[in-house]
CSV table of C-alpha atoms (C1' of nucleotides) in Angstrom, one decimal:
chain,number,residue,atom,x,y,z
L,231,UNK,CA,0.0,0.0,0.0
L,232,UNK,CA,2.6,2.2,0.7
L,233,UNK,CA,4.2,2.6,-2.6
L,234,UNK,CA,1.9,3.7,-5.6
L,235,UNK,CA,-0.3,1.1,-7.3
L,236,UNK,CA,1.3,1.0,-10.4
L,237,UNK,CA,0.5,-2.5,-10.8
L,238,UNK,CA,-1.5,-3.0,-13.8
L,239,UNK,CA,-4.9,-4.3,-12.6
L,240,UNK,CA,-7.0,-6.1,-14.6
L,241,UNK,CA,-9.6,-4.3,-15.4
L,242,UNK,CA,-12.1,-7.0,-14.9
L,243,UNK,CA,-15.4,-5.9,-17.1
L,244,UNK,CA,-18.7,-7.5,-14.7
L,245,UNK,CA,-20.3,-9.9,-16.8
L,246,UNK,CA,-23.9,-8.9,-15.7
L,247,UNK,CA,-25.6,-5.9,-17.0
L,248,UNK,CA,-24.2,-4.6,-20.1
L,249,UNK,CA,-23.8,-1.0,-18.7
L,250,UNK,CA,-21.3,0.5,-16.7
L,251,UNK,CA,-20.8,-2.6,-13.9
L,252,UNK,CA,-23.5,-2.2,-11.3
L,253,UNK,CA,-24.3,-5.6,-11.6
L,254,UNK,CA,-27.6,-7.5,-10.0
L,255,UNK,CA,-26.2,-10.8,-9.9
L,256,UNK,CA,-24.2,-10.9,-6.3
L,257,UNK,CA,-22.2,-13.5,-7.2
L,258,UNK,CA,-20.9,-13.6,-10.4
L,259,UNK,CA,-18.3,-10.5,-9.4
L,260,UNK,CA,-14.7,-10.7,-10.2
L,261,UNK,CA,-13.3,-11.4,-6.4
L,262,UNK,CA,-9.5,-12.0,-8.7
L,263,UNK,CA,-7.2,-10.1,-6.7
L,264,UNK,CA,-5.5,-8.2,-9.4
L,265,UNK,CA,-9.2,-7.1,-10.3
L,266,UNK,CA,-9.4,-3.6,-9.6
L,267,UNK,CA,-12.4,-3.7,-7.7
L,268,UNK,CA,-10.9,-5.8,-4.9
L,269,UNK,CA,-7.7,-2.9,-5.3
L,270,UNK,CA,-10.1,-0.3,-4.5
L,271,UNK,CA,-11.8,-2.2,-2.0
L,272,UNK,CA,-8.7,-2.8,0.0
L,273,UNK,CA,-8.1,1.1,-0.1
L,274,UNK,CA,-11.7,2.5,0.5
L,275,UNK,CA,-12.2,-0.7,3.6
L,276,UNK,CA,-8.6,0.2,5.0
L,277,UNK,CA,-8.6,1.4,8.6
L,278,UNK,CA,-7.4,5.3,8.6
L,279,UNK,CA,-9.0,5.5,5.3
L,280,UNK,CA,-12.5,4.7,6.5
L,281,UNK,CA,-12.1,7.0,9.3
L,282,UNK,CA,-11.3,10.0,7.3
L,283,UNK,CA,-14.1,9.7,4.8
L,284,UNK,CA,-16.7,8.8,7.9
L,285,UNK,CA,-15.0,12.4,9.7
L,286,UNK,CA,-14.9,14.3,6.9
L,287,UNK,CA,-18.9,14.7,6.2
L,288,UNK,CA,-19.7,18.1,5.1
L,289,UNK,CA,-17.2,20.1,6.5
L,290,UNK,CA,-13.2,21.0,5.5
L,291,UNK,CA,-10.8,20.2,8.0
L,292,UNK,CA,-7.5,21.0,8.7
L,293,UNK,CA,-4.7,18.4,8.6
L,294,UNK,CA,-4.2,18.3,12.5
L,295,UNK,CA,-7.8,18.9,13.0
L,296,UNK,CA,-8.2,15.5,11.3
L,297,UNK,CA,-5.2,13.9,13.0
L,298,UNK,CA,-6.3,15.0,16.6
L,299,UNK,CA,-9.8,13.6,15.7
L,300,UNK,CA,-8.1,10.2,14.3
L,301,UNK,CA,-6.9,9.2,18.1
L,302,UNK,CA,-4.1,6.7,17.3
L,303,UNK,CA,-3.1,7.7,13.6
L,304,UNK,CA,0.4,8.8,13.3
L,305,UNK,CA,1.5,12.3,11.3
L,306,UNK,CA,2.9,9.7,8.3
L,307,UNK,CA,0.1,7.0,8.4
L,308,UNK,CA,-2.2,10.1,7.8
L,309,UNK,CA,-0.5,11.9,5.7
L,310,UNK,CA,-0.2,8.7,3.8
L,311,UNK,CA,-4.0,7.9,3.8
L,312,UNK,CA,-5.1,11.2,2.9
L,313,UNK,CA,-2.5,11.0,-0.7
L,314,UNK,CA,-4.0,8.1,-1.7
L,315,UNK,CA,-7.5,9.1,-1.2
L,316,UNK,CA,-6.7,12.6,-3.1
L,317,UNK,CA,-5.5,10.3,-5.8
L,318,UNK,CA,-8.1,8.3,-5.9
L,319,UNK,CA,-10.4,11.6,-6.5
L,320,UNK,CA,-12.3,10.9,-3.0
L,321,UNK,CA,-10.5,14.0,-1.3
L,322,UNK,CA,-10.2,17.2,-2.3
L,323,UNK,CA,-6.6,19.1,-0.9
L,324,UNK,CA,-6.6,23.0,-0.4
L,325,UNK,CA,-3.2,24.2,0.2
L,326,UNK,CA,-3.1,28.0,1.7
L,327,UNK,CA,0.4,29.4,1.0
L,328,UNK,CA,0.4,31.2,4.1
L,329,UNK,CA,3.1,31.9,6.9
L,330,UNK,CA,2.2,29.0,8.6
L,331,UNK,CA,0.9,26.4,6.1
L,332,UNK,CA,-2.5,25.9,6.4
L,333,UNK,CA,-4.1,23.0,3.9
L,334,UNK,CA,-7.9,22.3,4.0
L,335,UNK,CA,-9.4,18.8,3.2
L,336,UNK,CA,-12.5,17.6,2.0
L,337,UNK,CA,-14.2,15.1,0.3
L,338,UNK,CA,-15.3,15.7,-3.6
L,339,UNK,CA,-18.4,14.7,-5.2
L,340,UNK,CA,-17.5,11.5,-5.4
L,341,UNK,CA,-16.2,11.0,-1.8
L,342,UNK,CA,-19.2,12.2,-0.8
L,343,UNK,CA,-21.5,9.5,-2.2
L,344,UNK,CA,-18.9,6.9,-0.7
L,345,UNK,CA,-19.6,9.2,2.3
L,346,UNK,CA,-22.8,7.9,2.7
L,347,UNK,CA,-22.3,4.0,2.1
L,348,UNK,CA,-19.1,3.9,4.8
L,349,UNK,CA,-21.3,6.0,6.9
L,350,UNK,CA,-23.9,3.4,7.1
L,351,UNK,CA,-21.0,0.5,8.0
L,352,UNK,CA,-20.0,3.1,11.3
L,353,UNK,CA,-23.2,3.0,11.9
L,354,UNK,CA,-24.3,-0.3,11.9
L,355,UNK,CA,-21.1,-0.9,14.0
L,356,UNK,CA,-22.8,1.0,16.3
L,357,UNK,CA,-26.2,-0.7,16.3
L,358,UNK,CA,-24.7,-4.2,17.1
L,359,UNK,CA,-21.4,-3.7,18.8
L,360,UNK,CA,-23.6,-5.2,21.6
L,361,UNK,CA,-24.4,-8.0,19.9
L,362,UNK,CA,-21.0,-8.5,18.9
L,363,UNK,CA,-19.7,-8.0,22.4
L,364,UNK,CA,-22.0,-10.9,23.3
L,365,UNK,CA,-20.5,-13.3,20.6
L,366,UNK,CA,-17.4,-12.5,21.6
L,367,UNK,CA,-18.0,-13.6,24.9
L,368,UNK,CA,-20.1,-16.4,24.5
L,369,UNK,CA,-17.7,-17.9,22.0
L,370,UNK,CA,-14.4,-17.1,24.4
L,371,UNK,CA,-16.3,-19.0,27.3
L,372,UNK,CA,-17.3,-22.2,25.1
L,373,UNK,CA,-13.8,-22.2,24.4
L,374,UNK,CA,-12.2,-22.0,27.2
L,375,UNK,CA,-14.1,-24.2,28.6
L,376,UNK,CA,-13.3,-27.3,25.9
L,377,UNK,CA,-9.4,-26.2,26.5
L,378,UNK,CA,-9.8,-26.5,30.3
L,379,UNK,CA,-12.0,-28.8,31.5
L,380,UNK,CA,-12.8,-30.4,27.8
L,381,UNK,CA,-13.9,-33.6,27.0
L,382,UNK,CA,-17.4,-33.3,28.2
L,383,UNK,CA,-19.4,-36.4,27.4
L,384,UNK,CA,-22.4,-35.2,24.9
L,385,UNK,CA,-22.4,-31.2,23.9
L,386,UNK,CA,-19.8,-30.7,21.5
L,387,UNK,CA,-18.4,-26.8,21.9
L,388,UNK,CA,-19.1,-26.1,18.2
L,389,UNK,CA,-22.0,-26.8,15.9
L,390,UNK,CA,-21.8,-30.7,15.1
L,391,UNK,CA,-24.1,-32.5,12.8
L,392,UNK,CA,-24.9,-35.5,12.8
L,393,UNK,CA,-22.9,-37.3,10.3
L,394,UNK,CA,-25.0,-38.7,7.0
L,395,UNK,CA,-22.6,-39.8,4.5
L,396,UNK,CA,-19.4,-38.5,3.1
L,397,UNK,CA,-19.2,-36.5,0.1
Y,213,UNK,CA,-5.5,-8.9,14.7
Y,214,UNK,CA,-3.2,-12.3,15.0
Y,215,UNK,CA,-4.1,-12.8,18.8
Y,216,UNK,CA,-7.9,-12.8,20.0
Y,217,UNK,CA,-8.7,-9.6,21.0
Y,218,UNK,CA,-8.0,-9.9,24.8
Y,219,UNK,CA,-7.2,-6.0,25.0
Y,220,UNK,CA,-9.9,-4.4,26.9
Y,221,UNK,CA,-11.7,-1.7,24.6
Y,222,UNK,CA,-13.4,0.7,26.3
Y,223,UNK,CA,-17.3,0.4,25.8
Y,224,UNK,CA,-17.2,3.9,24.8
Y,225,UNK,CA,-21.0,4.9,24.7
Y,226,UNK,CA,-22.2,7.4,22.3
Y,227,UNK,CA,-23.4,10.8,23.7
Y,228,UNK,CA,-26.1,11.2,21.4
Y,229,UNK,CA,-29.9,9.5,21.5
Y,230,UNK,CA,-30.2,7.2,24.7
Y,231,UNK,CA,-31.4,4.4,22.9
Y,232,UNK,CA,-28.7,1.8,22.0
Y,233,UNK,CA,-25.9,3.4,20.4
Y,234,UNK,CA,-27.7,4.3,16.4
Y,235,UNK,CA,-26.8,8.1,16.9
Y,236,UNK,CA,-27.7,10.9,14.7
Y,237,UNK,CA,-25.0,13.2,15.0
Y,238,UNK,CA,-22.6,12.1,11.9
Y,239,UNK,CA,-19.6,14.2,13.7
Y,240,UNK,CA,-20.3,12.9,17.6
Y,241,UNK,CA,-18.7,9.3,17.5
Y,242,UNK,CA,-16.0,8.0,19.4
Y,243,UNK,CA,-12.7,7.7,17.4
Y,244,UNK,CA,-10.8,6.7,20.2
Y,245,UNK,CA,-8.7,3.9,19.4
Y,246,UNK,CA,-9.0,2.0,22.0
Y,247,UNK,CA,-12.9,1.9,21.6
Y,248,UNK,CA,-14.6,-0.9,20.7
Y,249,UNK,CA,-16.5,0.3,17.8
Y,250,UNK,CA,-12.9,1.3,16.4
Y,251,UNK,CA,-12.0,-2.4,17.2
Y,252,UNK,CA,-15.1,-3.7,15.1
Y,253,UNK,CA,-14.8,-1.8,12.5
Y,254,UNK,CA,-11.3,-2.9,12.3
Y,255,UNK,CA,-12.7,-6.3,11.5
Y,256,UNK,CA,-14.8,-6.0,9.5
Y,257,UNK,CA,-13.7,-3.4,7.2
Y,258,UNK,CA,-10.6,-6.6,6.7
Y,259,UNK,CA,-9.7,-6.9,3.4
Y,260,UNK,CA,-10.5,-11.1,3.5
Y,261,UNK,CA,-13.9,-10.7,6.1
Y,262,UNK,CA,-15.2,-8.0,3.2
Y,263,UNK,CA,-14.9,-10.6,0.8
Y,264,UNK,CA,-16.4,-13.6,2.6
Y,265,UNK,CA,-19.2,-11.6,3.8
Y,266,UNK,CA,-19.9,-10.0,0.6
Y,267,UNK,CA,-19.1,-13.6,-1.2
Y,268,UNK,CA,-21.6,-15.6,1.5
Y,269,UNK,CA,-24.8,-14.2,0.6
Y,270,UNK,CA,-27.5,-16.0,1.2
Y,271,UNK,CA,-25.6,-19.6,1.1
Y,272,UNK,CA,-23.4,-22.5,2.3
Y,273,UNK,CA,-20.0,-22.7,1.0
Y,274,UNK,CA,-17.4,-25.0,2.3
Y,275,UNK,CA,-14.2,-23.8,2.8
Y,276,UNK,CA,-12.3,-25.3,-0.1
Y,277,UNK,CA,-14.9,-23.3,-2.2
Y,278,UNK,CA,-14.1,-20.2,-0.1
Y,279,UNK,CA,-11.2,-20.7,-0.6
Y,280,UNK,CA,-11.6,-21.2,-4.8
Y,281,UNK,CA,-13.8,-18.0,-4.7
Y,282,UNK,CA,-11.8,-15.6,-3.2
Y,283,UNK,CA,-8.5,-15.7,-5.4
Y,284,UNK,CA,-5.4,-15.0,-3.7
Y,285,UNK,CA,-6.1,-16.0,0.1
Y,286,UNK,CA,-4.0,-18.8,1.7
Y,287,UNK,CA,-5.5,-21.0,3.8
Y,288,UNK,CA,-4.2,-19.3,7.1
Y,289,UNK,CA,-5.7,-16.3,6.2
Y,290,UNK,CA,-9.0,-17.5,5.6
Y,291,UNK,CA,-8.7,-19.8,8.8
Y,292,UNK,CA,-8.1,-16.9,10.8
Y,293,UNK,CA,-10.9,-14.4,9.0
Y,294,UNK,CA,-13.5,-17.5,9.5
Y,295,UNK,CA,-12.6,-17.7,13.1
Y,296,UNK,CA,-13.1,-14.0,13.8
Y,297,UNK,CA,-16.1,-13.8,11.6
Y,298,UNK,CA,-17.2,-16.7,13.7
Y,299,UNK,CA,-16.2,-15.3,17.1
Y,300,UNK,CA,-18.0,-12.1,16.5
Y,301,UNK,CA,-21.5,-13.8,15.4
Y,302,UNK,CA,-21.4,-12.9,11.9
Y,303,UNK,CA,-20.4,-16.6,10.6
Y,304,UNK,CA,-22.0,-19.5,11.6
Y,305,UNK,CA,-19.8,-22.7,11.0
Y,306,UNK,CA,-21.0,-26.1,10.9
Y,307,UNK,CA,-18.8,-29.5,11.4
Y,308,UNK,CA,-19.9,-32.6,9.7
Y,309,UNK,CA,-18.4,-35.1,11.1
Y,310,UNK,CA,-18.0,-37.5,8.1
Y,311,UNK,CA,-14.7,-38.8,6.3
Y,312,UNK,CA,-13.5,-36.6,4.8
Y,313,UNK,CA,-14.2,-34.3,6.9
Y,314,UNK,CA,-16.8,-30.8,6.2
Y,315,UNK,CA,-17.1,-27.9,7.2
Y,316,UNK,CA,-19.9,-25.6,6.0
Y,317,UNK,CA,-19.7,-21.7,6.8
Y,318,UNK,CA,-23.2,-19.2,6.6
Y,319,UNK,CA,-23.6,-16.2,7.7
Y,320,UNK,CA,-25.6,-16.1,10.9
Y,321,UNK,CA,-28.9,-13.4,10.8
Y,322,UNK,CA,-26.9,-10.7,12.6
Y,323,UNK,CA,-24.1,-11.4,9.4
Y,324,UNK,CA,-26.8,-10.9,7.2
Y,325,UNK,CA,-28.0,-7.5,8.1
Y,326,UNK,CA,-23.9,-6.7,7.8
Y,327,UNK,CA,-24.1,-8.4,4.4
Y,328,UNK,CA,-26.7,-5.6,2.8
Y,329,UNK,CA,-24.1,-2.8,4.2
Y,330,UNK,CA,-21.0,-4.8,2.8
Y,331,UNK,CA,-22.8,-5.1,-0.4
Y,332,UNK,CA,-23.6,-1.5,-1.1
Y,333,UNK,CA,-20.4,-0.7,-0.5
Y,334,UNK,CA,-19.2,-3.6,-3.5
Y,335,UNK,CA,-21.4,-2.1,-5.6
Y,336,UNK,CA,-20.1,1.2,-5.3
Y,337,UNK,CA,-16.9,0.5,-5.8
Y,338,UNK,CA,-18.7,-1.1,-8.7
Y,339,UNK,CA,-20.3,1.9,-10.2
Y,340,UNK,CA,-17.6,4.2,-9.4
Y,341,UNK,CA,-14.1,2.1,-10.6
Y,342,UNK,CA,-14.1,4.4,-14.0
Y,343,UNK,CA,-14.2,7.1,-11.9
Y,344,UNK,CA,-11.7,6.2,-9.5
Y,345,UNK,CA,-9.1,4.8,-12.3
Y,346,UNK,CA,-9.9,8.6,-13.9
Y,347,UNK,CA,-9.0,10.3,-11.3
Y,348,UNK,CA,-5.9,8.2,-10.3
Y,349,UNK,CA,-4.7,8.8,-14.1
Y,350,UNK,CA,-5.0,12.4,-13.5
Y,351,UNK,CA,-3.4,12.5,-10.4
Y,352,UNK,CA,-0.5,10.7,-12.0
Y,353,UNK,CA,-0.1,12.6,-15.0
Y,354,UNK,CA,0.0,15.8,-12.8
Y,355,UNK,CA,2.8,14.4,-10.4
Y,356,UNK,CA,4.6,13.5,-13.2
Y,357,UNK,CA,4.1,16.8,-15.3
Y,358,UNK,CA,5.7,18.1,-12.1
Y,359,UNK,CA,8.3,16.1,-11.0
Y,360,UNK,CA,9.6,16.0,-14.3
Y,361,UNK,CA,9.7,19.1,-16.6
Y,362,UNK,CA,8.2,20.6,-13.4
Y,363,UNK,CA,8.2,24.7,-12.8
Y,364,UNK,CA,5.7,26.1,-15.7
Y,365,UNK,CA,4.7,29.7,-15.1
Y,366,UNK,CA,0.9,29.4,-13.7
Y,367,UNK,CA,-1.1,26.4,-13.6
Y,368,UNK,CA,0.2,24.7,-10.3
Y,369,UNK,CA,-0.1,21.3,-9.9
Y,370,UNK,CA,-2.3,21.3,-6.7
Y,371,UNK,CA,-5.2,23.5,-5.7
Y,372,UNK,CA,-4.2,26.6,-4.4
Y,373,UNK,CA,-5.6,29.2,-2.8
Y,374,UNK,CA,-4.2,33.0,-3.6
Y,375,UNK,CA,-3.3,33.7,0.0
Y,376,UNK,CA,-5.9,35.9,2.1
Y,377,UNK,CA,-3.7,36.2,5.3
Y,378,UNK,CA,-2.3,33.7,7.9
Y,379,UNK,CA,-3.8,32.2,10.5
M,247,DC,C1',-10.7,-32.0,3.5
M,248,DG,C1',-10.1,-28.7,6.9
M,249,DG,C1',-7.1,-27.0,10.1
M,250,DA,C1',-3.4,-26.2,13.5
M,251,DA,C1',1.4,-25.0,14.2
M,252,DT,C1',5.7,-23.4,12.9
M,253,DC,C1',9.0,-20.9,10.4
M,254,DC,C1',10.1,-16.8,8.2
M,255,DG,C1',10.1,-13.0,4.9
M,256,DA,C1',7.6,-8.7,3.1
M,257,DT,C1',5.9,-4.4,4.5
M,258,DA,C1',3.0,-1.6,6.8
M,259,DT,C1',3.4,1.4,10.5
M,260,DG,C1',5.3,4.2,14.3
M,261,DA,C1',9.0,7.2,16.2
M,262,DT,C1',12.3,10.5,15.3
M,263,DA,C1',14.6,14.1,13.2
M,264,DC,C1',14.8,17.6,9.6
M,265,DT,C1',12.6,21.3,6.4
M,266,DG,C1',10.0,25.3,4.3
U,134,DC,C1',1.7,23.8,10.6
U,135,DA,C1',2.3,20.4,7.4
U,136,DG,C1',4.8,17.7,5.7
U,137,DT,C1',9.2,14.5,4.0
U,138,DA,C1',12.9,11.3,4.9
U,139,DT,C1',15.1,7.7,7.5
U,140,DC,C1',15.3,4.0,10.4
U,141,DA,C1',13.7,0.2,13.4
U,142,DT,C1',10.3,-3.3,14.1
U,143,DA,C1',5.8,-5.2,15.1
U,144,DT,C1',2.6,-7.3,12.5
U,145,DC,C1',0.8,-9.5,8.7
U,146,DG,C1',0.5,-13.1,6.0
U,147,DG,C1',2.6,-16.9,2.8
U,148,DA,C1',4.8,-21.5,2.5
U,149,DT,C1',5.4,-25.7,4.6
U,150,DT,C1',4.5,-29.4,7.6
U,151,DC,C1',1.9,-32.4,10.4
U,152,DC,C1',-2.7,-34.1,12.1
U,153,DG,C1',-7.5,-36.1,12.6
DNA sequence: CGGAATCCGATATGATACTG
DNA sequence: CAGTATCATATCGGATTCCG
């Protein structure tokens, strides 16, 4: 990630709807990993990147604005992150030549619609982090207790069927 | 993301509507690293859970044709995605204890609802590839214009603002 | 077949120092 | 303030091996 991708990505047409991708069909998508979907997937799905886009909704912020808001990022990890989404034409960069540099960023057009489907992930995170909490724990007490005491006599710790035939 | 995640997140609670997390205010969310949400997201925005999520929709796949389907993981990888996906609810895996032995993974109902948000996000990065390529072409073209017969007299490179006055 | 464990290299990332 | 450059390394993740 660090260097530029100038890999040559397939450029993987869909083979769905005849337009421009957007295809209906969930499952007949590329998923090769030199496809350029799954490139840009691993970019827009990374971790500072997903932050930035969720932080920057409607409103410019300054590049330690963003890093104070982004606890845990580091100056290069962000100033990474925000190149590549610039590149990818999601965020817009405003440099003020000023006495003490001042730059501005903020999503474009297009980083806003992503805006809205990244914002919906945060989001649900929110909704369920509950829930997951719960699985967590559940699962981390079922296995602990098959490491410790194990070898119960019936329940099994994971979900067992009963055996039919082989395959 | 080796390890479990036996760190101890802070169940940072949003400030916003007292319900159960689901706030309205896009900018008043957490951030902090340490906070669980953070930790989630994490997850789930993985480069390999994205894809098995997005990839089990609505079906049973074994692991061998996870494994076919989603070109360029090795099998650690998708061992250790499965398991988290498992331990956080989202994946429900099933043993059959036969011969050769099988092993079926589905998404659980709580994956599912994650599933629709995954997907919209696939499908913009869909829609919007042509875009994105676009704009990286441009990008690229500029740096180069600049790093290489660089210094022309008034189009810079980046947006710039004509200096107002500092800050 | 599905997976656990080990070894081990690539690299992503943080810390630090320097610059305009 | 907003980077860039360099260095050190923690982590990720692939290849291999062994097992039920």
């Amino acid at each position: 990630m660090e260097e530029g991708t100038s890999k040559s990505p397939s450029h993987c047409e869909v083979t769905g709807t005849g337009a421009d991708g957007a295809d209906a069909d969930p499952f007949q998508w590329d998923t090769r990993e030199d496809c350029e979907v799954r490139q840009i997937l691993d970019r827009i799905a990374d971790k500072w990147s997903l932050l930035v886009i969720a932080l920057l909704d409607r409103r410019k912020l300054r590049f330690t604005e963003l890093r104070r808001e982004i606890d845990g990022v580091s100056q290069r990890m962000l100033t990474v992150t925000l190149r590549q989404l610039e590149r990818d034409g999601l965020v817009k960069r405003t440099v003020h030549p000023v006495v003490p540099p001042r730059v501005d960023y903020e999503l474009t057009p297009l980083g806003a619609t992503l805006h809205t489907t990244i914002r919906s992930l945060v989001t649900w995170t929110e909704r369920h982090q509950n829930e997951i909490a719960a699985a967590r724990a559940a699962y981390d007490a079922r296995e602990a207790a098959q490491t410790d005491g194990a070898a119960d006599t019936a329940g099994a710790a994971r979900s067992v069927e009963p055996a039919t035939a082989p395959v």
